[in-house]
Amino acid sequence: MMKIVDIAQYPELRNLFPELTSVEFETSLLFSFTIPQKQISVLRSVNYRLVQRDIAAAKSKSRVSHKTNLGTLIKHGCAQQ
């Protein structure tokens, strides 16, 4: 998998969502930038279904009702930093 965002460069952002794996966080971060899931799969060089799975897992772990709310949660958390 190609690293799109080097989470290690931004530990303060990563620490906002410790319940997410690094892949789930990276995918959620890209999704919060309104990058379509299919494009995220291309950027990450993974199957589209893996991106869907990562977003669903992040949504569940973050206890939000919809994937759009996940993007808002990530953006809001990043804005606080």
mmCIF file with all atom_site columns, N, CA, C and O in Angstrom, residues 1 9-12 16 24 30 34 38 40-41 44-46 49-52 61-62 65 77:
data_model
loop_
_atom_site.group_PDB
_atom_site.id
_atom_site.type_symbol
_atom_site.label_atom_id
_atom_site.label_alt_id
_atom_site.label_comp_id
_atom_site.label_asym_id
_atom_site.label_entity_id
_atom_site.label_seq_id
_atom_site.pdbx_PDB_ins_code
_atom_site.Cartn_x
_atom_site.Cartn_y
_atom_site.Cartn_z
_atom_site.occupancy
_atom_site.B_iso_or_equiv
_atom_site.pdbx_formal_charge
_atom_site.auth_seq_id
_atom_site.auth_comp_id
_atom_site.auth_asym_id
_atom_site.auth_atom_id
_atom_site.pdbx_PDB_model_num
ATOM 1  N N  . MET A 1 1  ? 0.834   -1.175 0.000  1.00 0.00 ? 1  MET A N  1
ATOM 2  C CA . MET A 1 1  ? 0.000   0.000  0.000  1.00 0.00 ? 1  MET A CA 1
ATOM 3  C C  . MET A 1 1  ? 0.884   1.246  0.000  1.00 0.00 ? 1  MET A C  1
ATOM 4  O O  . MET A 1 1  ? 1.837   1.345  0.751  1.00 0.00 ? 1  MET A O  1
ATOM 5  N N  . GLN A 1 9  ? 4.032   11.980 10.871 1.00 0.00 ? 9  GLN A N  1
ATOM 6  C CA . GLN A 1 9  ? 4.382   13.402 10.799 1.00 0.00 ? 9  GLN A CA 1
ATOM 7  C C  . GLN A 1 9  ? 3.412   14.271 11.606 1.00 0.00 ? 9  GLN A C  1
ATOM 8  O O  . GLN A 1 9  ? 3.699   15.419 11.893 1.00 0.00 ? 9  GLN A O  1
ATOM 9  N N  . TYR A 1 10 ? 2.249   13.693 11.941 1.00 0.00 ? 10 TYR A N  1
ATOM 10 C CA . TYR A 1 10 ? 1.203   14.455 12.611 1.00 0.00 ? 10 TYR A CA 1
ATOM 11 C C  . TYR A 1 10 ? 0.645   13.704 13.818 1.00 0.00 ? 10 TYR A C  1
ATOM 12 O O  . TYR A 1 10 ? -0.543  13.364 13.858 1.00 0.00 ? 10 TYR A O  1
ATOM 13 N N  . PRO A 1 11 ? 1.484   13.455 14.821 1.00 0.00 ? 11 PRO A N  1
ATOM 14 C CA . PRO A 1 11 ? 1.012   12.642 15.955 1.00 0.00 ? 11 PRO A CA 1
ATOM 15 C C  . PRO A 1 11 ? -0.160  13.279 16.697 1.00 0.00 ? 11 PRO A C  1
ATOM 16 O O  . PRO A 1 11 ? -1.019  12.564 17.219 1.00 0.00 ? 11 PRO A O  1
ATOM 17 N N  . GLU A 1 12 ? -0.231  14.607 16.710 1.00 0.00 ? 12 GLU A N  1
ATOM 18 C CA . GLU A 1 12 ? -1.337  15.252 17.407 1.00 0.00 ? 12 GLU A CA 1
ATOM 19 C C  . GLU A 1 12 ? -2.672  14.947 16.744 1.00 0.00 ? 12 GLU A C  1
ATOM 20 O O  . GLU A 1 12 ? -3.688  14.816 17.416 1.00 0.00 ? 12 GLU A O  1
ATOM 21 N N  . LEU A 1 16 ? -5.940  12.056 18.260 1.00 0.00 ? 16 LEU A N  1
ATOM 22 C CA . LEU A 1 16 ? -7.346  12.419 18.430 1.00 0.00 ? 16 LEU A CA 1
ATOM 23 C C  . LEU A 1 16 ? -8.278  11.219 18.304 1.00 0.00 ? 16 LEU A C  1
ATOM 24 O O  . LEU A 1 16 ? -9.366  11.220 18.856 1.00 0.00 ? 16 LEU A O  1
ATOM 25 N N  . GLU A 1 24 ? -7.308  2.883  8.989  1.00 0.00 ? 24 GLU A N  1
ATOM 26 C CA . GLU A 1 24 ? -8.645  3.460  9.121  1.00 0.00 ? 24 GLU A CA 1
ATOM 27 C C  . GLU A 1 24 ? -8.570  4.973  9.271  1.00 0.00 ? 24 GLU A C  1
ATOM 28 O O  . GLU A 1 24 ? -9.370  5.699  8.687  1.00 0.00 ? 24 GLU A O  1
ATOM 29 N N  . LEU A 1 30 ? -8.603  11.044 4.431  1.00 0.00 ? 30 LEU A N  1
ATOM 30 C CA . LEU A 1 30 ? -8.784  11.301 2.994  1.00 0.00 ? 30 LEU A CA 1
ATOM 31 C C  . LEU A 1 30 ? -10.262 11.493 2.671  1.00 0.00 ? 30 LEU A C  1
ATOM 32 O O  . LEU A 1 30 ? -10.627 12.396 1.906  1.00 0.00 ? 30 LEU A O  1
ATOM 33 N N  . THR A 1 34 ? -13.271 14.991 1.304  1.00 0.00 ? 34 THR A N  1
ATOM 34 C CA . THR A 1 34 ? -14.278 14.724 0.267  1.00 0.00 ? 34 THR A CA 1
ATOM 35 C C  . THR A 1 34 ? -13.691 14.032 -0.974 1.00 0.00 ? 34 THR A C  1
ATOM 36 O O  . THR A 1 34 ? -14.214 14.182 -2.068 1.00 0.00 ? 34 THR A O  1
ATOM 37 N N  . LYS A 1 38 ? -13.778 5.632  -4.370 1.00 0.00 ? 38 LYS A N  1
ATOM 38 C CA . LYS A 1 38 ? -13.084 4.980  -5.493 1.00 0.00 ? 38 LYS A CA 1
ATOM 39 C C  . LYS A 1 38 ? -11.726 5.623  -5.730 1.00 0.00 ? 38 LYS A C  1
ATOM 40 O O  . LYS A 1 38 ? -10.749 4.943  -6.035 1.00 0.00 ? 38 LYS A O  1
ATOM 41 N N  . ILE A 1 40 ? -9.934  7.146  -3.425 1.00 0.00 ? 40 ILE A N  1
ATOM 42 C CA . ILE A 1 40 ? -9.086  6.729  -2.305 1.00 0.00 ? 40 ILE A CA 1
ATOM 43 C C  . ILE A 1 40 ? -8.493  5.350  -2.586 1.00 0.00 ? 40 ILE A C  1
ATOM 44 O O  . ILE A 1 40 ? -7.312  5.115  -2.328 1.00 0.00 ? 40 ILE A O  1
ATOM 45 N N  . SER A 1 41 ? -9.290  4.466  -3.161 1.00 0.00 ? 41 SER A N  1
ATOM 46 C CA . SER A 1 41 ? -8.778  3.129  -3.478 1.00 0.00 ? 41 SER A CA 1
ATOM 47 C C  . SER A 1 41 ? -7.656  3.205  -4.506 1.00 0.00 ? 41 SER A C  1
ATOM 48 O O  . SER A 1 41 ? -6.670  2.474  -4.407 1.00 0.00 ? 41 SER A O  1
ATOM 49 N N  . ARG A 1 44 ? -4.540  4.723  -2.714 1.00 0.00 ? 44 ARG A N  1
ATOM 50 C CA . ARG A 1 44 ? -3.936  3.766  -1.783 1.00 0.00 ? 44 ARG A CA 1
ATOM 51 C C  . ARG A 1 44 ? -3.520  2.466  -2.469 1.00 0.00 ? 44 ARG A C  1
ATOM 52 O O  . ARG A 1 44 ? -2.913  1.617  -1.843 1.00 0.00 ? 44 ARG A O  1
ATOM 53 N N  . SER A 1 45 ? -3.866  2.320  -3.745 1.00 0.00 ? 45 SER A N  1
ATOM 54 C CA . SER A 1 45 ? -3.566  1.096  -4.511 1.00 0.00 ? 45 SER A CA 1
ATOM 55 C C  . SER A 1 45 ? -4.153  -0.142 -3.841 1.00 0.00 ? 45 SER A C  1
ATOM 56 O O  . SER A 1 45 ? -3.487  -1.161 -3.676 1.00 0.00 ? 45 SER A O  1
ATOM 57 N N  . VAL A 1 46 ? -5.418  -0.017 -3.455 1.00 0.00 ? 46 VAL A N  1
ATOM 58 C CA . VAL A 1 46 ? -6.130  -1.145 -2.844 1.00 0.00 ? 46 VAL A CA 1
ATOM 59 C C  . VAL A 1 46 ? -7.492  -1.282 -3.512 1.00 0.00 ? 46 VAL A C  1
ATOM 60 O O  . VAL A 1 46 ? -7.956  -0.386 -4.213 1.00 0.00 ? 46 VAL A O  1
ATOM 61 N N  . ARG A 1 49 ? -13.399 -2.230 -2.181 1.00 0.00 ? 49 ARG A N  1
ATOM 62 C CA . ARG A 1 49 ? -14.094 -2.831 -1.033 1.00 0.00 ? 49 ARG A CA 1
ATOM 63 C C  . ARG A 1 49 ? -13.300 -2.692 0.263  1.00 0.00 ? 49 ARG A C  1
ATOM 64 O O  . ARG A 1 49 ? -13.882 -2.610 1.333  1.00 0.00 ? 49 ARG A O  1
ATOM 65 N N  . LEU A 1 50 ? -11.984 -2.657 0.166  1.00 0.00 ? 50 LEU A N  1
ATOM 66 C CA . LEU A 1 50 ? -11.171 -2.434 1.364  1.00 0.00 ? 50 LEU A CA 1
ATOM 67 C C  . LEU A 1 50 ? -11.385 -1.028 1.910  1.00 0.00 ? 50 LEU A C  1
ATOM 68 O O  . LEU A 1 50 ? -11.441 -0.825 3.126  1.00 0.00 ? 50 LEU A O  1
ATOM 69 N N  . VAL A 1 51 ? -11.509 -0.079 1.022  1.00 0.00 ? 51 VAL A N  1
ATOM 70 C CA . VAL A 1 51 ? -11.781 1.298  1.445  1.00 0.00 ? 51 VAL A CA 1
ATOM 71 C C  . VAL A 1 51 ? -13.154 1.364  2.111  1.00 0.00 ? 51 VAL A C  1
ATOM 72 O O  . VAL A 1 51 ? -13.309 1.961  3.185  1.00 0.00 ? 51 VAL A O  1
ATOM 73 N N  . GLN A 1 52 ? -14.136 0.726  1.515  1.00 0.00 ? 52 GLN A N  1
ATOM 74 C CA . GLN A 1 52 ? -15.467 0.682  2.115  1.00 0.00 ? 52 GLN A CA 1
ATOM 75 C C  . GLN A 1 52 ? -15.415 0.041  3.498  1.00 0.00 ? 52 GLN A C  1
ATOM 76 O O  . GLN A 1 52 ? -16.042 0.539  4.438  1.00 0.00 ? 52 GLN A O  1
ATOM 77 N N  . LYS A 1 61 ? -16.404 2.342  15.030 1.00 0.00 ? 61 LYS A N  1
ATOM 78 C CA . LYS A 1 61 ? -15.557 2.634  16.189 1.00 0.00 ? 61 LYS A CA 1
ATOM 79 C C  . LYS A 1 61 ? -15.755 4.050  16.707 1.00 0.00 ? 61 LYS A C  1
ATOM 80 O O  . LYS A 1 61 ? -15.607 4.306  17.895 1.00 0.00 ? 61 LYS A O  1
ATOM 81 N N  . SER A 1 62 ? -16.083 4.964  15.810 1.00 0.00 ? 62 SER A N  1
ATOM 82 C CA . SER A 1 62 ? -16.292 6.361  16.198 1.00 0.00 ? 62 SER A CA 1
ATOM 83 C C  . SER A 1 62 ? -17.722 6.617  16.665 1.00 0.00 ? 62 SER A C  1
ATOM 84 O O  . SER A 1 62 ? -18.042 7.728  17.088 1.00 0.00 ? 62 SER A O  1
ATOM 85 N N  . SER A 1 65 ? -23.446 7.738  13.027 1.00 0.00 ? 65 SER A N  1
ATOM 86 C CA . SER A 1 65 ? -24.530 7.032  12.344 1.00 0.00 ? 65 SER A CA 1
ATOM 87 C C  . SER A 1 65 ? -24.366 6.951  10.833 1.00 0.00 ? 65 SER A C  1
ATOM 88 O O  . SER A 1 65 ? -24.980 6.112  10.193 1.00 0.00 ? 65 SER A O  1
ATOM 89 N N  . GLY A 1 77 ? -12.137 17.471 14.395 1.00 0.00 ? 77 GLY A N  1
ATOM 90 C CA . GLY A 1 77 ? -11.010 17.147 15.246 1.00 0.00 ? 77 GLY A CA 1
ATOM 91 C C  . GLY A 1 77 ? -9.721  17.786 14.752 1.00 0.00 ? 77 GLY A C  1
ATOM 92 O O  . GLY A 1 77 ? -8.927  18.309 15.541 1.00 0.00 ? 77 GLY A O  1
#
